[in-house]
Amino acid sequence: MKYIDGFRDPDAARYLKREIGALAKRLAAAERTVRLMEVCGSHTMAIARYGIRQVLPENVRLLSGPGCPVCVTDAAYIDAAIALAEQGHTIATFGDMLKVPGSGRTLADARSVGGRVKVCYSPMDAIGEAEENPSREVIFLAIGFETTIPPVTAVVKAANAKGLSNISFLTAFKLVPPALEALTTDPEVKVDGFICPAHVSAIIGSDAYVPFVEKHEVPCVIAGFEPLDILMGIKGLLEQLLSGEPELVNQYSRVVKKEGNKAALALMDAHLEPADASWRGIGTIPSSGLKLRPQLRRYDAAEKFGVRLEGGTPDSRCRCGDVLKGKLLPPECPLFGKACNTLRPVGPCMVSAEGSCAAYYKYSR
Amino acid sequence: MNVLSDERILLGHGGGGRLTRDLIDNEIVSRFGKGPLQGLPDGARLGIAGGEIVFSTDSFVVAPLVFPGGDIGKLAVHGTVNDVAVSGGTPRWLSLALIIEEGLELARLRGILDSIAEAAKECGVIVATGDTKVVARGQCDGLYINTAGIGEPIEGLRPDIKKIARGDVVIASGPLGDHGMAVMAAREGLGFAQGLRSDTAPVHRLVHAAATWAEDVKFMRDPTRGGAAAVLNEIVEGRDFGVVVQETALPYSPQARAISEVLGIDLLHVASEGRLLLVCAPERARDILNAWKNLPEGKDAALIGRVTGDKGRVLLETAIGGRRMIDVPQGELLPRIC
Amino acid sequence: MCLAVPMKIVELKNDSAGVCELDGTRYDVDLSLIETPSLQEYVIVHAGFAIEKLDEAEASARLELFEGMAQAYREDETGPAGEGE
């Protein structure tokens, strides 16, 4: 696979492992244990998939941050989606959402008792579903970080252009920079450097992190999702820590530009406006979400069906909040592997295949 | 606690992963698990007057009915032929039961029946008995097929999961996961134009080729539902050894790899319908590999792993030198965007 | 949430739709988020949408860097290749 396989070269990985080992030794000499956080769930998954933790020295610890928008989706949101399915409407969704539990049940459960749940690879599939079934209401579960928001927004735009009246969007979009800011200002969270997301950054651009790096003086590296990208990112963070000069380095320059994807950002701006967002396991972070602008409210499923996205009761023993913030490693949670596993996930980090707990559970047990 | 899903069958119960395992262990084995069903072999060896037979059955539900590289008819023949073969039998007779949905186009049914006839001929099996039912529209998805197969034991070949021992090696007969990925790509909604074909094929010639060294063949299985991951985990379950698989040795077709990257699916979890995993004594690996490589269906055969290491675990040594666990799939395979 | 892979644009249709290719598999891809997509260009595809172009010059430079590392590693392990020529 062009532009994939070359970034998985075993010998280059061994070379980088050696380099990282040498840097870590210098840090160890100063009795430093380094805590690096990967902000994005796809990094978490790649780290698990390639066994990257096992090739790192002992004093370099990787923490999994907020993860992915699937895992941070509120229980109340899932409850609302299930309720809409039970009213006979069609729920169109990315496959990842099927296993996410609300206060108890999942969309897969709802489907098993007759709920209509259509799994989409592309959100555009929801338009086809609405056009083929004009007498049915189709509700697309509009979740996502900045990577997924533009594709979903393009679907809103297409629905509007076609004048479709039987499709709507239950929005729970989330933004990465506000979450990063919230994590860093939490005094309990101790992180020495951030591995910033690859494809979120492709949309928002590397400049989006500059104020963050300047304010908090913390090393940040934008890295791709291939194993050599991640190892290069870790190496770069260790070098910054040794030099004592924190900066933002874009190691994914083959895709991420300084200004990001202007067409995508303009599309988002034309259709969406800032909103507070509730992150499962973390709580509400001000202005960390987006919702449809007032002129598009007729496509807002919450308005259309009078859905209240409040309440929802995940298991109170769940420590996902602490895992998401990097305060706790997944196996340190009392539910891990027992009451909470990939088959019956309780919290957000076990929900997504790349959630920090699921990755731990699957790959490093 | 999730009461509803605990009391109802979910799609994931058919996925070949942990849920399937739980269903079979708790509901089937608990009632029928004594006797030939013990240990859940792909096929049973039954003593009859004058000798033994190998007996197996399988049901086939697939959407779409026709997919690149095959159709439900081919699948129904190959699936059962392969279960008999990996149990150490030469497939001879098949039963054929059709459950047809009202409204299925006759032309489509004819095409599938022709494909059954062709596959049976290729495998040297005779359709000896059968049954046909038609159900009202909506009560099944076009066509379901059940086949049962009877075979004659191949002399000296008695593969048994219990024969596997530390030091043995695992061989795959060819690229893994093509069938599952091709069907998933062809399924409505994923909209992929072209590229990949199902690997559905009989494995009985591969079994015969390996039978030259029957004594050293410990275990064989076709990695269907649940993929290679399910078979490998079955091998180590409850044993004091594990399996270590080399990522770089795993045979995959470029197309299946491409689609698995796009959909975010681990190919080790994806079904093949014409492949074989074989465990043998290490000193026989070269002979069996060479014999397979001389057959068209075994030309990409590879030694993929060794029986060793941690108790009850299947580990993957990744291309970059890391290690991770290979778990069984958790149920239904779904395209991910995360 | 960001599963996305690099693919080559092999067909441009109207309405900013296109067909992209990855190792013999082809996908309908929405190109509306890409300014001036052209044939043979590589794009990063997420959920059926191209979300950004892949800069081939940057990618090749990176691959060369990794290639150099791999070679350096092999030479360190086995001694320099072609010694004495």
PDB file of C-alpha atoms in Angstrom, chain A residues 93-95 118-126, chain B residues 63-64 180-194 259-260 262-265 333-337, chain C residues 7 26-29 45 47-48:
ATOM      1  CA  THR A  93     -24.947   5.621  12.347  1.00  0.00           C
ATOM      2  CA  PHE A  94     -21.296   4.769  12.077  1.00  0.00           C
ATOM      3  CA  GLY A  95     -20.687   1.143  13.100  1.00  0.00           C
ATOM      4  CA  LYS A 118     -28.669   1.383   9.564  1.00  0.00           C
ATOM      5  CA  VAL A 119     -24.880   1.135   9.715  1.00  0.00           C
ATOM      6  CA  CYS A 120     -23.144   3.600   7.409  1.00  0.00           C
ATOM      7  CA  TYR A 121     -19.555   3.645   6.234  1.00  0.00           C
ATOM      8  CA  SER A 122     -20.050   7.120   4.789  1.00  0.00           C
ATOM      9  CA  PRO A 123     -22.502   9.545   6.413  1.00  0.00           C
ATOM     10  CA  MET A 124     -23.757  10.216   2.854  1.00  0.00           C
ATOM     11  CA  ASP A 125     -25.411   6.761   3.052  1.00  0.00           C
ATOM     12  CA  ALA A 126     -27.976   8.366   5.348  1.00  0.00           C
TER      13      ALA A 126
ATOM     14  CA  ALA B  63     -26.107 -11.286   2.224  1.00  0.00           C
ATOM     15  CA  PRO B  64     -25.789 -10.726  -0.668  1.00  0.00           C
ATOM     16  CA  GLY B 180     -15.277 -12.027   4.738  1.00  0.00           C
ATOM     17  CA  MET B 181     -13.871  -8.817   3.302  1.00  0.00           C
ATOM     18  CA  ALA B 182     -15.311  -9.499  -0.171  1.00  0.00           C
ATOM     19  CA  VAL B 183     -18.781 -10.137   1.257  1.00  0.00           C
ATOM     20  CA  MET B 184     -18.601  -7.108   3.512  1.00  0.00           C
ATOM     21  CA  ALA B 185     -17.489  -4.929   0.613  1.00  0.00           C
ATOM     22  CA  ALA B 186     -20.272  -6.265  -1.606  1.00  0.00           C
ATOM     23  CA  ARG B 187     -22.951  -5.791   1.037  1.00  0.00           C
ATOM     24  CA  GLU B 188     -25.344  -2.977   0.418  1.00  0.00           C
ATOM     25  CA  GLY B 189     -24.285   0.310   1.865  1.00  0.00           C
ATOM     26  CA  LEU B 190     -20.530  -0.034   1.712  1.00  0.00           C
ATOM     27  CA  GLY B 191     -20.584   0.809  -1.951  1.00  0.00           C
ATOM     28  CA  PHE B 192     -17.185  -0.445  -3.005  1.00  0.00           C
ATOM     29  CA  ALA B 193     -17.024  -0.768  -6.703  1.00  0.00           C
ATOM     30  CA  GLN B 194     -14.600  -3.577  -7.265  1.00  0.00           C
ATOM     31  CA  ILE B 259     -10.232  -2.959   2.554  1.00  0.00           C
ATOM     32  CA  SER B 260      -9.377  -3.918   6.120  1.00  0.00           C
ATOM     33  CA  VAL B 262     -10.261   1.349   5.107  1.00  0.00           C
ATOM     34  CA  LEU B 263     -12.901  -0.249   7.346  1.00  0.00           C
ATOM     35  CA  GLY B 264     -10.690  -0.618  10.393  1.00  0.00           C
ATOM     36  CA  ILE B 265     -11.096  -4.367  10.683  1.00  0.00           C
ATOM     37  CA  LEU B 333     -17.690  -7.119  12.526  1.00  0.00           C
ATOM     38  CA  LEU B 334     -18.621  -3.507  11.834  1.00  0.00           C
ATOM     39  CA  PRO B 335     -16.895  -0.833   9.796  1.00  0.00           C
ATOM     40  CA  ARG B 336     -15.269   1.698  12.079  1.00  0.00           C
ATOM     41  CA  ILE B 337     -14.421   5.311  11.569  1.00  0.00           C
TER      42      ILE B 337
ATOM     43  CA  MET C   7      -5.748   6.723  -1.784  1.00  0.00           C
ATOM     44  CA  ARG C  26     -11.814   1.138  -5.622  1.00  0.00           C
ATOM     45  CA  TYR C  27     -14.062   3.392  -3.621  1.00  0.00           C
ATOM     46  CA  ASP C  28     -16.615   6.080  -4.351  1.00  0.00           C
ATOM     47  CA  VAL C  29     -15.225   9.101  -2.587  1.00  0.00           C
ATOM     48  CA  VAL C  45     -10.010   9.325   2.881  1.00  0.00           C
ATOM     49  CA  ALA C  47     -15.708   7.849   6.100  1.00  0.00           C
ATOM     50  CA  GLY C  48     -16.042   8.119   2.334  1.00  0.00           C
TER      51      GLY C  48
END
